[in-house]
Short mmCIF file of C-alpha atoms in Angstrom, two decimals:
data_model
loop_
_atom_site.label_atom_id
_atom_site.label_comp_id
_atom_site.label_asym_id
_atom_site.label_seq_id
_atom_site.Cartn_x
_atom_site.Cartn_y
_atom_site.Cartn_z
CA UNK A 16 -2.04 -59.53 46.42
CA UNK A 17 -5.42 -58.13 45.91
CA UNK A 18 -6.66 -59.42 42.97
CA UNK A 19 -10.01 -61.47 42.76
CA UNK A 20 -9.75 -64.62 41.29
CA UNK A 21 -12.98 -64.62 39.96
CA UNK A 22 -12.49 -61.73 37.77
CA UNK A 23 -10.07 -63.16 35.85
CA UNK A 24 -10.22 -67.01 36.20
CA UNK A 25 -11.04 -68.78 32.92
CA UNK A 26 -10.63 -65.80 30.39
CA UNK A 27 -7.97 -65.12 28.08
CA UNK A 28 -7.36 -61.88 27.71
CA UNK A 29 -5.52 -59.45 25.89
CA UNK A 30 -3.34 -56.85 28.39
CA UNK A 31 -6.12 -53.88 27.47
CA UNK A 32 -8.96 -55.89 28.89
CA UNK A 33 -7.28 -56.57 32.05
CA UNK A 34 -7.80 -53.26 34.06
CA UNK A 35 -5.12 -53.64 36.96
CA UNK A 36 -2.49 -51.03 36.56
CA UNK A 37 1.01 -51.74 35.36
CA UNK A 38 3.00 -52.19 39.03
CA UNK A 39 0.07 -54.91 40.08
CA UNK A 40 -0.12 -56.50 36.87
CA UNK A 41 3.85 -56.76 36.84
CA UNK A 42 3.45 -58.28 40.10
CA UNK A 43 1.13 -60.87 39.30
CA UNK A 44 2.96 -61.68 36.59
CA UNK A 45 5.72 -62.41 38.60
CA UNK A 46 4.32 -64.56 40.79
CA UNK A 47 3.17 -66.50 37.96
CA UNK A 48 -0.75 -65.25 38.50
CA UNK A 49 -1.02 -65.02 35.02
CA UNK A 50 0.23 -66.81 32.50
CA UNK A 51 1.08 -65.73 28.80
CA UNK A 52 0.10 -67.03 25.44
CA UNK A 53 1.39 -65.98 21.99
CA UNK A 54 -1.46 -64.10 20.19
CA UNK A 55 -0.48 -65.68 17.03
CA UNK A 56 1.23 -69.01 17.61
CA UNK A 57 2.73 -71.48 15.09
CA UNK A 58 1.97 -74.89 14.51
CA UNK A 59 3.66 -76.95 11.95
CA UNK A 60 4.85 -74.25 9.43
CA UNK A 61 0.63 -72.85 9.97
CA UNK A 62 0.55 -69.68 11.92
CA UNK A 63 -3.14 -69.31 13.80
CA UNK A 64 -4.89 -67.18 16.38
CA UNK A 65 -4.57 -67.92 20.34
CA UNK A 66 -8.01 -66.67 20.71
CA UNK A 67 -10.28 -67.67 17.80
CA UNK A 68 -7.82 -70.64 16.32
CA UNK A 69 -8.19 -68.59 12.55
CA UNK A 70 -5.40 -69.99 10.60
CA UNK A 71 -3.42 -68.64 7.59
CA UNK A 72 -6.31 -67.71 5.40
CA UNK A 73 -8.09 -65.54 7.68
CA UNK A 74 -4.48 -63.29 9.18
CA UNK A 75 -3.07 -60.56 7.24
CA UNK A 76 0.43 -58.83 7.64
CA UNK A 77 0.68 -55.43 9.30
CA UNK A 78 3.10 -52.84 9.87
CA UNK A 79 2.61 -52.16 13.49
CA UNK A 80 2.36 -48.81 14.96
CA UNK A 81 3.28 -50.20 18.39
CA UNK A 82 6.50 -52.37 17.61
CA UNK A 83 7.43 -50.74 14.42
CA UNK A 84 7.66 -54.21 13.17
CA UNK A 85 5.83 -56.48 10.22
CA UNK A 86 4.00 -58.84 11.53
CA UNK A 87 0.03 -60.50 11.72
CA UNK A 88 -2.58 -60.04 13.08
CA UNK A 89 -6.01 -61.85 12.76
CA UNK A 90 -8.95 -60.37 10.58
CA UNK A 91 -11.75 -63.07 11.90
CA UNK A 92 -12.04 -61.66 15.75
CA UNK A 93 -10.95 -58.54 15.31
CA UNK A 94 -14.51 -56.99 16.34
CA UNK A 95 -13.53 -57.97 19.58
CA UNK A 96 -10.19 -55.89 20.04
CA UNK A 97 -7.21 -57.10 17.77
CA UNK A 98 -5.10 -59.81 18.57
CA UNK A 99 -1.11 -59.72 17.06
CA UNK A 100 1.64 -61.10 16.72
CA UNK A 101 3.30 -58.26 18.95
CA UNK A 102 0.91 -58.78 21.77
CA UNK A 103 0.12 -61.80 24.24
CA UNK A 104 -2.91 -63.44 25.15
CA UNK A 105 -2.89 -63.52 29.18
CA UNK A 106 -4.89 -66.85 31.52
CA UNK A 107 -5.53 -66.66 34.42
CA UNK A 108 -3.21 -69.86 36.70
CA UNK A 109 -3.67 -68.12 40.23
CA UNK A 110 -5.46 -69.48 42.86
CA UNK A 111 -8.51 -71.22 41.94
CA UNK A 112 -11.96 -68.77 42.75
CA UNK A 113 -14.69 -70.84 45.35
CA UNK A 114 -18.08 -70.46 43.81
CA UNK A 115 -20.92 -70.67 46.94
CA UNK A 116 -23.44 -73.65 47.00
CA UNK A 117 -26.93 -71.98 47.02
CA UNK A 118 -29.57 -73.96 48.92
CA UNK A 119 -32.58 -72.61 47.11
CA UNK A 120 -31.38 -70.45 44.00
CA UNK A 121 -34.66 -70.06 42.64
CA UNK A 122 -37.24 -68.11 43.50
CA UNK A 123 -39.33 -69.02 40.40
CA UNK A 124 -42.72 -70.71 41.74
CA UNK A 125 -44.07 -71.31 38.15
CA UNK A 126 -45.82 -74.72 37.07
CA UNK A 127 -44.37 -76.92 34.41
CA UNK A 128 -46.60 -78.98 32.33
CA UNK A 129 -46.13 -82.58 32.24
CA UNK A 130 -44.05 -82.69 28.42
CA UNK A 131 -41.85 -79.45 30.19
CA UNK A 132 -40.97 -82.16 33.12
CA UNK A 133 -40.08 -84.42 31.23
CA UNK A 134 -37.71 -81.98 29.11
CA UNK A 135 -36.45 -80.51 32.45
CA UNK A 136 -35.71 -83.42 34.44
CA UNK A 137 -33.73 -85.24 30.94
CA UNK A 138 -31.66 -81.58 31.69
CA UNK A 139 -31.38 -81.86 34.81
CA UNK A 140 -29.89 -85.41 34.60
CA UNK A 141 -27.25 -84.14 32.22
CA UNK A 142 -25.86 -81.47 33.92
CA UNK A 143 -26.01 -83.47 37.20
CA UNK A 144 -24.24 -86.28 35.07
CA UNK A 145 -21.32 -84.23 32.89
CA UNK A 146 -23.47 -85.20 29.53
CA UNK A 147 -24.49 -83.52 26.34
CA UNK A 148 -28.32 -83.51 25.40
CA UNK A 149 -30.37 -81.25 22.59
CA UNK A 150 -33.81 -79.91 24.04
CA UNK A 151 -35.85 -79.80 20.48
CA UNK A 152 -38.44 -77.55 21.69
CA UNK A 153 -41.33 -75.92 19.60
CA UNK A 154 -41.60 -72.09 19.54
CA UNK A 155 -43.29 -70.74 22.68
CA UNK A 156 -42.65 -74.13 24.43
CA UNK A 157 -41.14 -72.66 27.24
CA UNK A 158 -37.55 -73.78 26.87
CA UNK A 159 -36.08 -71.29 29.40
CA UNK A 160 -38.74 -72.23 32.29
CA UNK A 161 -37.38 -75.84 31.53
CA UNK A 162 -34.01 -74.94 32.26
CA UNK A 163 -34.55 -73.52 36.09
CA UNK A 164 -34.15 -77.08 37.74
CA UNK A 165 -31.34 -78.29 36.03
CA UNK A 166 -29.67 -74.87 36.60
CA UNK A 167 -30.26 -74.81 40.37
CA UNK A 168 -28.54 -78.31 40.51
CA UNK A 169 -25.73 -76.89 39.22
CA UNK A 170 -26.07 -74.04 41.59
CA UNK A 171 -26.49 -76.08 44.68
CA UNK A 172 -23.13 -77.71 43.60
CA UNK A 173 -20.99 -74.70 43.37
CA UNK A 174 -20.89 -74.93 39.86
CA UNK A 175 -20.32 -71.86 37.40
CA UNK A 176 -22.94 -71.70 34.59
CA UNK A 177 -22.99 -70.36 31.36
CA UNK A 178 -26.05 -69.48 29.10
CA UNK A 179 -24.85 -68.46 25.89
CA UNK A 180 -27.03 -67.55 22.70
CA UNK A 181 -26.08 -66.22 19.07
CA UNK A 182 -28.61 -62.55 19.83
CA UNK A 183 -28.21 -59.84 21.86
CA UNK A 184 -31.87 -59.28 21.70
CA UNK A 185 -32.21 -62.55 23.43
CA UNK A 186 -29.64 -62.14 26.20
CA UNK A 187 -30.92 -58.59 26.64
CA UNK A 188 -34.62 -60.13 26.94
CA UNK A 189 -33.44 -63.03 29.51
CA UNK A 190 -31.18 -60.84 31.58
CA UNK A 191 -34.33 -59.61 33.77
CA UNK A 192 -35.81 -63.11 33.59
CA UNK A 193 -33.25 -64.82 35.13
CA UNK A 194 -32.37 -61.72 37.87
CA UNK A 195 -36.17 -62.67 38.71
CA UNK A 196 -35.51 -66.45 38.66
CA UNK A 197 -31.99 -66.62 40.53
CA UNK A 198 -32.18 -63.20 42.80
CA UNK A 199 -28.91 -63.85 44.97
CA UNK A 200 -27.03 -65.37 42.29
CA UNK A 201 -24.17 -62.95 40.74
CA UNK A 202 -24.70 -62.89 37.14
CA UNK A 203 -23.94 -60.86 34.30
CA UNK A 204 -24.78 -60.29 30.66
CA UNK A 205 -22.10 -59.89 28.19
CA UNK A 206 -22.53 -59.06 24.63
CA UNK A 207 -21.56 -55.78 22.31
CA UNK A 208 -22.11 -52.64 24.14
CA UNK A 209 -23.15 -54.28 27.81
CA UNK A 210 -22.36 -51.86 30.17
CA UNK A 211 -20.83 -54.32 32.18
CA UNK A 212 -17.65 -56.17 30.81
CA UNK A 213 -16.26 -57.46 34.24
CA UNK A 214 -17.89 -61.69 33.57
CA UNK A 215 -17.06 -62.49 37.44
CA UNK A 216 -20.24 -63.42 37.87
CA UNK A 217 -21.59 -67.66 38.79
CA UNK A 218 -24.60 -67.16 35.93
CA UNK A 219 -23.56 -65.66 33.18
CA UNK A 220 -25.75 -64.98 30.01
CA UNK A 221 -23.99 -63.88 27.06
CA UNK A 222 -23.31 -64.00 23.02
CA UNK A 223 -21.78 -66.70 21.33
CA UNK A 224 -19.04 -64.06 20.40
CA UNK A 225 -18.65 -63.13 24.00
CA UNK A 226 -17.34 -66.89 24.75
CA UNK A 227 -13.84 -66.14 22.51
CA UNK A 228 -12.50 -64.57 25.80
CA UNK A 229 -13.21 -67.59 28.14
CA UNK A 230 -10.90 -70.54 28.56
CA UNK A 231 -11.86 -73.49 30.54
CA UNK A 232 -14.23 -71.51 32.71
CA UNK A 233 -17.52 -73.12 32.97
CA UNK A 234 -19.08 -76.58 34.72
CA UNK A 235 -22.34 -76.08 32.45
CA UNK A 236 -22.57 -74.71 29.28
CA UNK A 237 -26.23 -73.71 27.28
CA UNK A 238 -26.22 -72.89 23.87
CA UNK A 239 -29.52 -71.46 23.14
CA UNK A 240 -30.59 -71.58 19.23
CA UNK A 241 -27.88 -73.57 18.01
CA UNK A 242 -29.28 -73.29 14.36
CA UNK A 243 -29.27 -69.47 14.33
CA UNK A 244 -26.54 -67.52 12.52
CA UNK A 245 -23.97 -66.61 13.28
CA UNK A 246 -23.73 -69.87 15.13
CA UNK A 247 -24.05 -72.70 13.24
CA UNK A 248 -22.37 -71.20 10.21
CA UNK A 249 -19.05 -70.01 11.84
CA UNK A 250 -16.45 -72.67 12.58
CA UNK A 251 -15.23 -69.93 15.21
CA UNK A 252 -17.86 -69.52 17.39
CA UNK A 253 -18.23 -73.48 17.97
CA UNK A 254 -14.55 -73.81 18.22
CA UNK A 255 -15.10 -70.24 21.55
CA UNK A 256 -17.77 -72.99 22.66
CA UNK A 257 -15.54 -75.76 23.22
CA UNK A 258 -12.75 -73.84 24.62
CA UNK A 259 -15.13 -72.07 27.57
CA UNK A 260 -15.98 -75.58 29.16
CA UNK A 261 -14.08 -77.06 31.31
CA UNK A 262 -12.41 -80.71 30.74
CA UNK A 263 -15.42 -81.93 32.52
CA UNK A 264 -18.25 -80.42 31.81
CA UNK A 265 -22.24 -80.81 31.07
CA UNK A 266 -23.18 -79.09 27.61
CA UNK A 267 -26.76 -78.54 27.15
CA UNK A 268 -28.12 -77.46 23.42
CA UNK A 269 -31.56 -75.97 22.77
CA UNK A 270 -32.94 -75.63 19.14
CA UNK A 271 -36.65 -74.84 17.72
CA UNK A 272 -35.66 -75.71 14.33
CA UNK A 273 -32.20 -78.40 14.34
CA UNK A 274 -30.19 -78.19 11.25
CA UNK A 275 -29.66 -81.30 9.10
CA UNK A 276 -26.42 -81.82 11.53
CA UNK A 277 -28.65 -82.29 14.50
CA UNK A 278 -31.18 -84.17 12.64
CA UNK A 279 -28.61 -86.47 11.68
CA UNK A 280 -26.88 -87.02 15.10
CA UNK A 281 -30.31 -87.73 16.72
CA UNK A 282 -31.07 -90.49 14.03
CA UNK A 283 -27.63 -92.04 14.55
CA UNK A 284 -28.18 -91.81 18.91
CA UNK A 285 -24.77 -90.03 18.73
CA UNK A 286 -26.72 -87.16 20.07
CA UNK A 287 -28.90 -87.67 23.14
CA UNK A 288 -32.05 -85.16 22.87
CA UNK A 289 -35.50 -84.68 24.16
CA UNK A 290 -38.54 -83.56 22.23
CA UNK A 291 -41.18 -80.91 23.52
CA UNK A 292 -43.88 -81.04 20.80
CA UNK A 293 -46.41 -78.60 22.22
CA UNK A 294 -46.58 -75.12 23.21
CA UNK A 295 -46.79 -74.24 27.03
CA UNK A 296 -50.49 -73.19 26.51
CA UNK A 297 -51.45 -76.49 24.74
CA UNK A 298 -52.05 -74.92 21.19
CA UNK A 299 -50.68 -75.95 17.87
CA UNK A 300 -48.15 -73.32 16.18
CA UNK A 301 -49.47 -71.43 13.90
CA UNK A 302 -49.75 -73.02 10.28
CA UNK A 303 -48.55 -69.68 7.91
CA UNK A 304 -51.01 -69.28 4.81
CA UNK A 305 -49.21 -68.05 1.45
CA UNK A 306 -50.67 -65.15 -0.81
CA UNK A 307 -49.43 -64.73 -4.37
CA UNK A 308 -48.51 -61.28 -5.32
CA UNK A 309 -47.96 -60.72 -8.87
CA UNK A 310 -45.24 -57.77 -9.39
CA UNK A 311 -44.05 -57.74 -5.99
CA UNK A 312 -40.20 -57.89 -6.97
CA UNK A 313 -41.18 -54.42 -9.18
CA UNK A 314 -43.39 -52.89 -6.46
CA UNK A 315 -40.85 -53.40 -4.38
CA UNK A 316 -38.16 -51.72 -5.98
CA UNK A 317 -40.89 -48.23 -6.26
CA UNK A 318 -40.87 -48.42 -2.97
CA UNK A 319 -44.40 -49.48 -2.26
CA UNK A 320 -46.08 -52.50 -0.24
CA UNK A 321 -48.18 -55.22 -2.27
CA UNK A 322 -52.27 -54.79 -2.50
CA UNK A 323 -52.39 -58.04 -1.24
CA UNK A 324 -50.70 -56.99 1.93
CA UNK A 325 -53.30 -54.21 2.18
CA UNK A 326 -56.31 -56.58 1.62
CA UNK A 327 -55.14 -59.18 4.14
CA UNK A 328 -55.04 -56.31 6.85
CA UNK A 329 -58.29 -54.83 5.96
CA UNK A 330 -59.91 -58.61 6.65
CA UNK A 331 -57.62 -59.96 9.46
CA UNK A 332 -59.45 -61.74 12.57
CA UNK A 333 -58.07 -59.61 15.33
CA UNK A 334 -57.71 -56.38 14.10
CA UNK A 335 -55.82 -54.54 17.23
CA UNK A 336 -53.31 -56.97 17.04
CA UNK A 337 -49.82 -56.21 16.95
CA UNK A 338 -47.95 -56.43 13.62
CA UNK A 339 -44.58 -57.83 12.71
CA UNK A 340 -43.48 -57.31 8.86
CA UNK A 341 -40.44 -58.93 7.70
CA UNK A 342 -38.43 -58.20 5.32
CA UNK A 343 -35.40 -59.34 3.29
CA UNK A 344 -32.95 -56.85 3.53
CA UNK A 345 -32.23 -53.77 5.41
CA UNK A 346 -32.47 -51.88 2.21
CA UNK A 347 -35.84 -53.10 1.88
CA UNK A 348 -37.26 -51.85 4.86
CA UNK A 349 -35.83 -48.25 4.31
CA UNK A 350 -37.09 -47.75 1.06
CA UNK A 351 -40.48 -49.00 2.44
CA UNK A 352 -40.40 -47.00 5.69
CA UNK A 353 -41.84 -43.82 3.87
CA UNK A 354 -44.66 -45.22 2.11
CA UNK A 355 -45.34 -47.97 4.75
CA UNK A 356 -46.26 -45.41 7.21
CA UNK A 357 -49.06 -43.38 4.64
CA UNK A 358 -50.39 -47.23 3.68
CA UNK A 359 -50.03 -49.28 7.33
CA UNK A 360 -51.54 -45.78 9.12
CA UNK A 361 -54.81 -46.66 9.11
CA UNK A 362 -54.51 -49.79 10.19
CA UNK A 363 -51.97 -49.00 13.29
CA UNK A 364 -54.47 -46.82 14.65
CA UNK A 365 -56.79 -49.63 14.75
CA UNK A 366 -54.35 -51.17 17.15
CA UNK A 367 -53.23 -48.10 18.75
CA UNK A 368 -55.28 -45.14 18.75
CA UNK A 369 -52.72 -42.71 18.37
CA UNK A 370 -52.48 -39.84 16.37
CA UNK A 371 -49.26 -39.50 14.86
CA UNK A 372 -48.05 -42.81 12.97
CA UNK A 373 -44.28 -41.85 13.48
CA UNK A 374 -44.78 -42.96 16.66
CA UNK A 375 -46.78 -46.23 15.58
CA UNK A 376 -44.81 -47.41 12.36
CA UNK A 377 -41.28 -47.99 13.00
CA UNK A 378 -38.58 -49.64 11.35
CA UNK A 379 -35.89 -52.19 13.21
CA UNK A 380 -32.58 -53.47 12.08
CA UNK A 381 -29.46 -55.24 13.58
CA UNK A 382 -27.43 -51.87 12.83
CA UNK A 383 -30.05 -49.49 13.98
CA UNK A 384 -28.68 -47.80 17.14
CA UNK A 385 -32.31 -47.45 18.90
CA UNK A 386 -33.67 -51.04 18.11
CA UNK A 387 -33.27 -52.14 21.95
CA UNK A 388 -35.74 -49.23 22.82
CA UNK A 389 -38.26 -50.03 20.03
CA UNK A 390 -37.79 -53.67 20.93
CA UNK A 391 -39.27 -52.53 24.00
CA UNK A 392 -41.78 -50.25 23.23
CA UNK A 393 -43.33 -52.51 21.49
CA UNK A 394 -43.61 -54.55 23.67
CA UNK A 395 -45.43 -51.94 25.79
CA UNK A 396 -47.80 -51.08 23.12
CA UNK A 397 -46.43 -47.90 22.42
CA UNK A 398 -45.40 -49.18 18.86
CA UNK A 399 -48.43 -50.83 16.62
CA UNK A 400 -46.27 -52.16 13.84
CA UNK A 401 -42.34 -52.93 13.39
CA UNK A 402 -41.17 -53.30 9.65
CA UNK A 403 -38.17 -55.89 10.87
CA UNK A 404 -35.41 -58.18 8.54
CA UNK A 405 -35.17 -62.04 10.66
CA UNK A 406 -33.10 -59.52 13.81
CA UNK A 407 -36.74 -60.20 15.50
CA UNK A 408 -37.22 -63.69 13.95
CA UNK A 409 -36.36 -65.45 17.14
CA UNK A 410 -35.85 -64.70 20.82
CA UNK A 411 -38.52 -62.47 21.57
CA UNK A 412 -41.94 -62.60 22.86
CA UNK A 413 -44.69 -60.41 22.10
CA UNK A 414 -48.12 -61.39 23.51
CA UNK A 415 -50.54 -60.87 20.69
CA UNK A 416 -48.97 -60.08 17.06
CA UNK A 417 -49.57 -61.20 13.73
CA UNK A 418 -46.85 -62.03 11.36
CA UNK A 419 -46.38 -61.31 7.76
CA UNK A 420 -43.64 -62.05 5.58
CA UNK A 421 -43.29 -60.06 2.35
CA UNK A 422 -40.84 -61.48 -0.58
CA UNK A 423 -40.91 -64.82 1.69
CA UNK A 424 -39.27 -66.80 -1.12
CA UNK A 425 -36.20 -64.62 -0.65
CA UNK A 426 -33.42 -66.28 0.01
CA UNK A 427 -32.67 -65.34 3.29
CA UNK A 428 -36.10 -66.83 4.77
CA UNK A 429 -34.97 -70.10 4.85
CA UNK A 430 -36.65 -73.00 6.48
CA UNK A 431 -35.06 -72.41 10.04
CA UNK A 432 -35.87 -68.45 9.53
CA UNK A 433 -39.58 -68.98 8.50
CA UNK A 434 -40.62 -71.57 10.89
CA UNK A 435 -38.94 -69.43 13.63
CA UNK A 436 -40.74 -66.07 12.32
CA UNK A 437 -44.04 -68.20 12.42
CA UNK A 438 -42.99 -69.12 16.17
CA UNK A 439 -43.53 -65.17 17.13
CA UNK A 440 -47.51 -65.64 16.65
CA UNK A 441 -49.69 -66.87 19.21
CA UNK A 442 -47.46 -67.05 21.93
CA UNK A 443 -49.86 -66.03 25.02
CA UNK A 444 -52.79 -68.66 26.54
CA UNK A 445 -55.10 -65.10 26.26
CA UNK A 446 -54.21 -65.15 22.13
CA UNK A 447 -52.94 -68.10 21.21
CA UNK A 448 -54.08 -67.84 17.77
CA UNK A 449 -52.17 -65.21 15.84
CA UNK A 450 -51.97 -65.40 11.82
CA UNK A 451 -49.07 -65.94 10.01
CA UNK A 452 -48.83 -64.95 6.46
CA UNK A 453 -46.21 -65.55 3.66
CA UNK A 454 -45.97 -62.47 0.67
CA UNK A 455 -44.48 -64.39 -2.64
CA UNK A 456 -44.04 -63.95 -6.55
CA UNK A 457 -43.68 -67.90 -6.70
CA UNK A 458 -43.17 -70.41 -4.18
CA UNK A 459 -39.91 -71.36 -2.48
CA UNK A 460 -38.79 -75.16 -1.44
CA UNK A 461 -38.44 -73.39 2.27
CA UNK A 462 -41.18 -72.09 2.12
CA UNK A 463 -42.92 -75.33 1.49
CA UNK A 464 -40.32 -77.24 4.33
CA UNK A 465 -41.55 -74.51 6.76
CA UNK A 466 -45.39 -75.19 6.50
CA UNK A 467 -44.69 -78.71 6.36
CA UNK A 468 -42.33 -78.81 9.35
CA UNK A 469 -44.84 -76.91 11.21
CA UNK A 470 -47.59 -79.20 10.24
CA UNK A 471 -45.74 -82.35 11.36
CA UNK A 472 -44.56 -80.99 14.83
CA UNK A 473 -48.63 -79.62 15.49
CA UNK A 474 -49.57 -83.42 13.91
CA UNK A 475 -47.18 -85.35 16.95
CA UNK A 476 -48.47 -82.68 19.40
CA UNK A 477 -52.14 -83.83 18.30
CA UNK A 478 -51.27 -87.92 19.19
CA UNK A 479 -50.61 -86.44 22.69
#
């Protein structure tokens, strides 16, 4: 029978998203090739979902076009094609696939500094070694670099490795990294609207959505920005996780900014971790300076940016700097986008000397169709200033920007958010200095936990 093992080994999948037509799939089933799972199973008088394990709460009756029958189906992973009652959940059990042993995977012939090692060789020892370990690395610390030699080990083993992250920003912006890093290594990158869907790759990068249709498939699994949402909010995605390593397997988590969880199960040793306090260049982060800006919650709302905003830009250091604005709320930004472009004008074509500041003001937003192509424009310098919500606050790096937060004691910049927004300033050796600046109407406790966290981690970076 001509069916790859590789396409299909590890997943569970729903009959849609296998693409083998109906006399070959028939066959396979029958020689027991694939085997089936209920889509909703039942547990001890609970019903819950084969895929995403959502139990009673989050599965809703139906009257089902397909069967003609009442029945449920499951509201929580729906996004990612709808699993019923009706339907079955297909894993792979045929032959096992043989991933190749590379001798030298990696082309990459960068330089690690001595505190990147360190961090490198503690991962390396855990995947080698089947164990967990949390990288706490500092924004711009060069967390992916650190992960090259632990992932060729893996890769001279025959192992299958996984690199999964809560962004597609951030798998679309590693995707041509790692192709650079790992040239004759089949990879893929999976997230919402990837053009490819087929995951048969040995490297694959991917969302922490995307990991709902694996099942036991991977030696090595990297979660990338553990404290971002959705991640470390959604019981779900660390429940896909757990399911998409194999019984043994080496799970490494990476994390600017660890949640109180982390922080906790580093304290107690239950957590094995390594600490990179400095940036790759050898600077300290960026310490974010606050401006007061009385009736910015009513300026706001007219539609119009605070005069404090304007004076800071009219006085920053580097004037042809880059500029990233966040804001709260989508809303927010496309309210502003109007007179942000008559106020910001002058000062984008001090960065950019263009004419027209359509082209040099834009606006970016997790549902904005075109934010992949402003993403990268940019980051060509074809863009001077990007009014953003926290879609941009992690997982990207632009070379020489300046950061400012407006309404930054909104509850959505929390201390995570701001201390990761802060991390998108002086990332590059050649401008390693870029400001950071927090808009208020009064002060917020993150706020305050931000500037304080920063100062600590640039304070241990000092005794070094």
């Amino acid at each position: 029978m001509e069916i790859d093992p590789k396409r299909y080994s590890g997943k569970r999948l729903l009959r849609r998203e296998i693409p083998l037509p109906s006399p070959l799939f028939e066959q396979a089933l029958h020689q027991r090739f694939f085997k089936k799972i209920p889509g909703i199973r039942n547990e001890k008088g609970h019903s819950y979902c084969s895929r995403c394990n959502a139990s009673d709460a989050h599965l809703q009756s139906i009257t089902c076009q397909k069967c003609n029958q009442t029945h449920l189906y499951c509201r929580n992973c729906i996004l990612m094609g709808r699993v019923s009652a009706c339907e079955q959940l297909y894993e792979w059990a045929g032959p096992e696939p043989e991933w190749p042993t590379h001798a030298a995977p990696c082309a990459w012939d960068g330089e690690l500094t001595v505190h990147q090692q360190v961090a490198a060789d503690a991962i390396d020892q855990a995947i080698q070694q089947n164990k967990r370990l949390l990288t706490h690395a500092v924004c711009g610390a060069g967390k992916t670099e650190m992960l090259f030699q632990g992932i060729t080990s893996a890769l001279q083993q025959g192992k299958r490795v996984c690199l999964a992250t809560p962004r597609a920003d951030v798998v679309r912006e590693l995707l041509p990294r790692f192709r650079e890093a790992f040239p004759t290594v089949t990879m893929q990158a999976l997230y919402s609207g990837s053009l490819d869907k087929t995951g048969d790759g040995q490297l694959i990068l991917a969302t922490t959505h995307q990991l709902l249709r694996f099942y036991q498939a991977f030696d090595v699994l990297i979660i990338d920005e553990i404290d971002a949402f959705p991640y470390h909010a959604e019981a779900m995605l660390h429940f896909a996780s757990d399911k998409a390593k194999k019984t043994v397997c080496a799970s490494i988590f990476l994390t600017a900014t660890p949640r109180k969880k982390e922080k906790r199960a580093i304290k107690a040793k239950t957590l094995p971790s390594v600490f990179v306090p400095l940036r790759f260049h050898g600077q300290p982060l960026p310490v974010p300076s606050s401006k007061i800006c009385f009736g910015l919650h009513k300026k706001l709302k007219q539609g119009l940016l605070p005069k404090q905003l304007l004076k800071w830009l009219q006085k920053r250091k580097n004037p042809t700097r880059q500029l990233l604005l966040f804001l709260p709320t989508v809303a927010l930004a496309d309210n502003l986008q109007k007179d942000a472009i008559l106020a910001l004008q002058p000062f984008a074509k001090k960065i950019l000397s263009k004419n027209t500041a359509e082209t040099l003001i834009r606006t970016v937003h997790a549902a904005d169709k075109e934010r992949e192509e402003k993403v990268q424009a940019f980051r060509n310098r074809e863009i001077a200033i990007i009014l953003t919500t926290t879609i941009l606050e992690r997982g990207v790096t632009f070379p020489s920007v300046d950061v400012a937060i407006v309404d930054a004691a909104h509850e959505v910049f929390d201390e995570a958010a701001l201390v990761q927004i802060a991390g998108r300033a002086g990332r590059s050796p050649a401008d390693p200095t870029g400001e950071v600046v927090f808009f208020h109407e009064g002060r917020s406790t993150a706020m305050d936990q931000a500037v304080q966290a920063i100062q600590k981690m640039n304070r241990r970076a000092s005794k070094l």
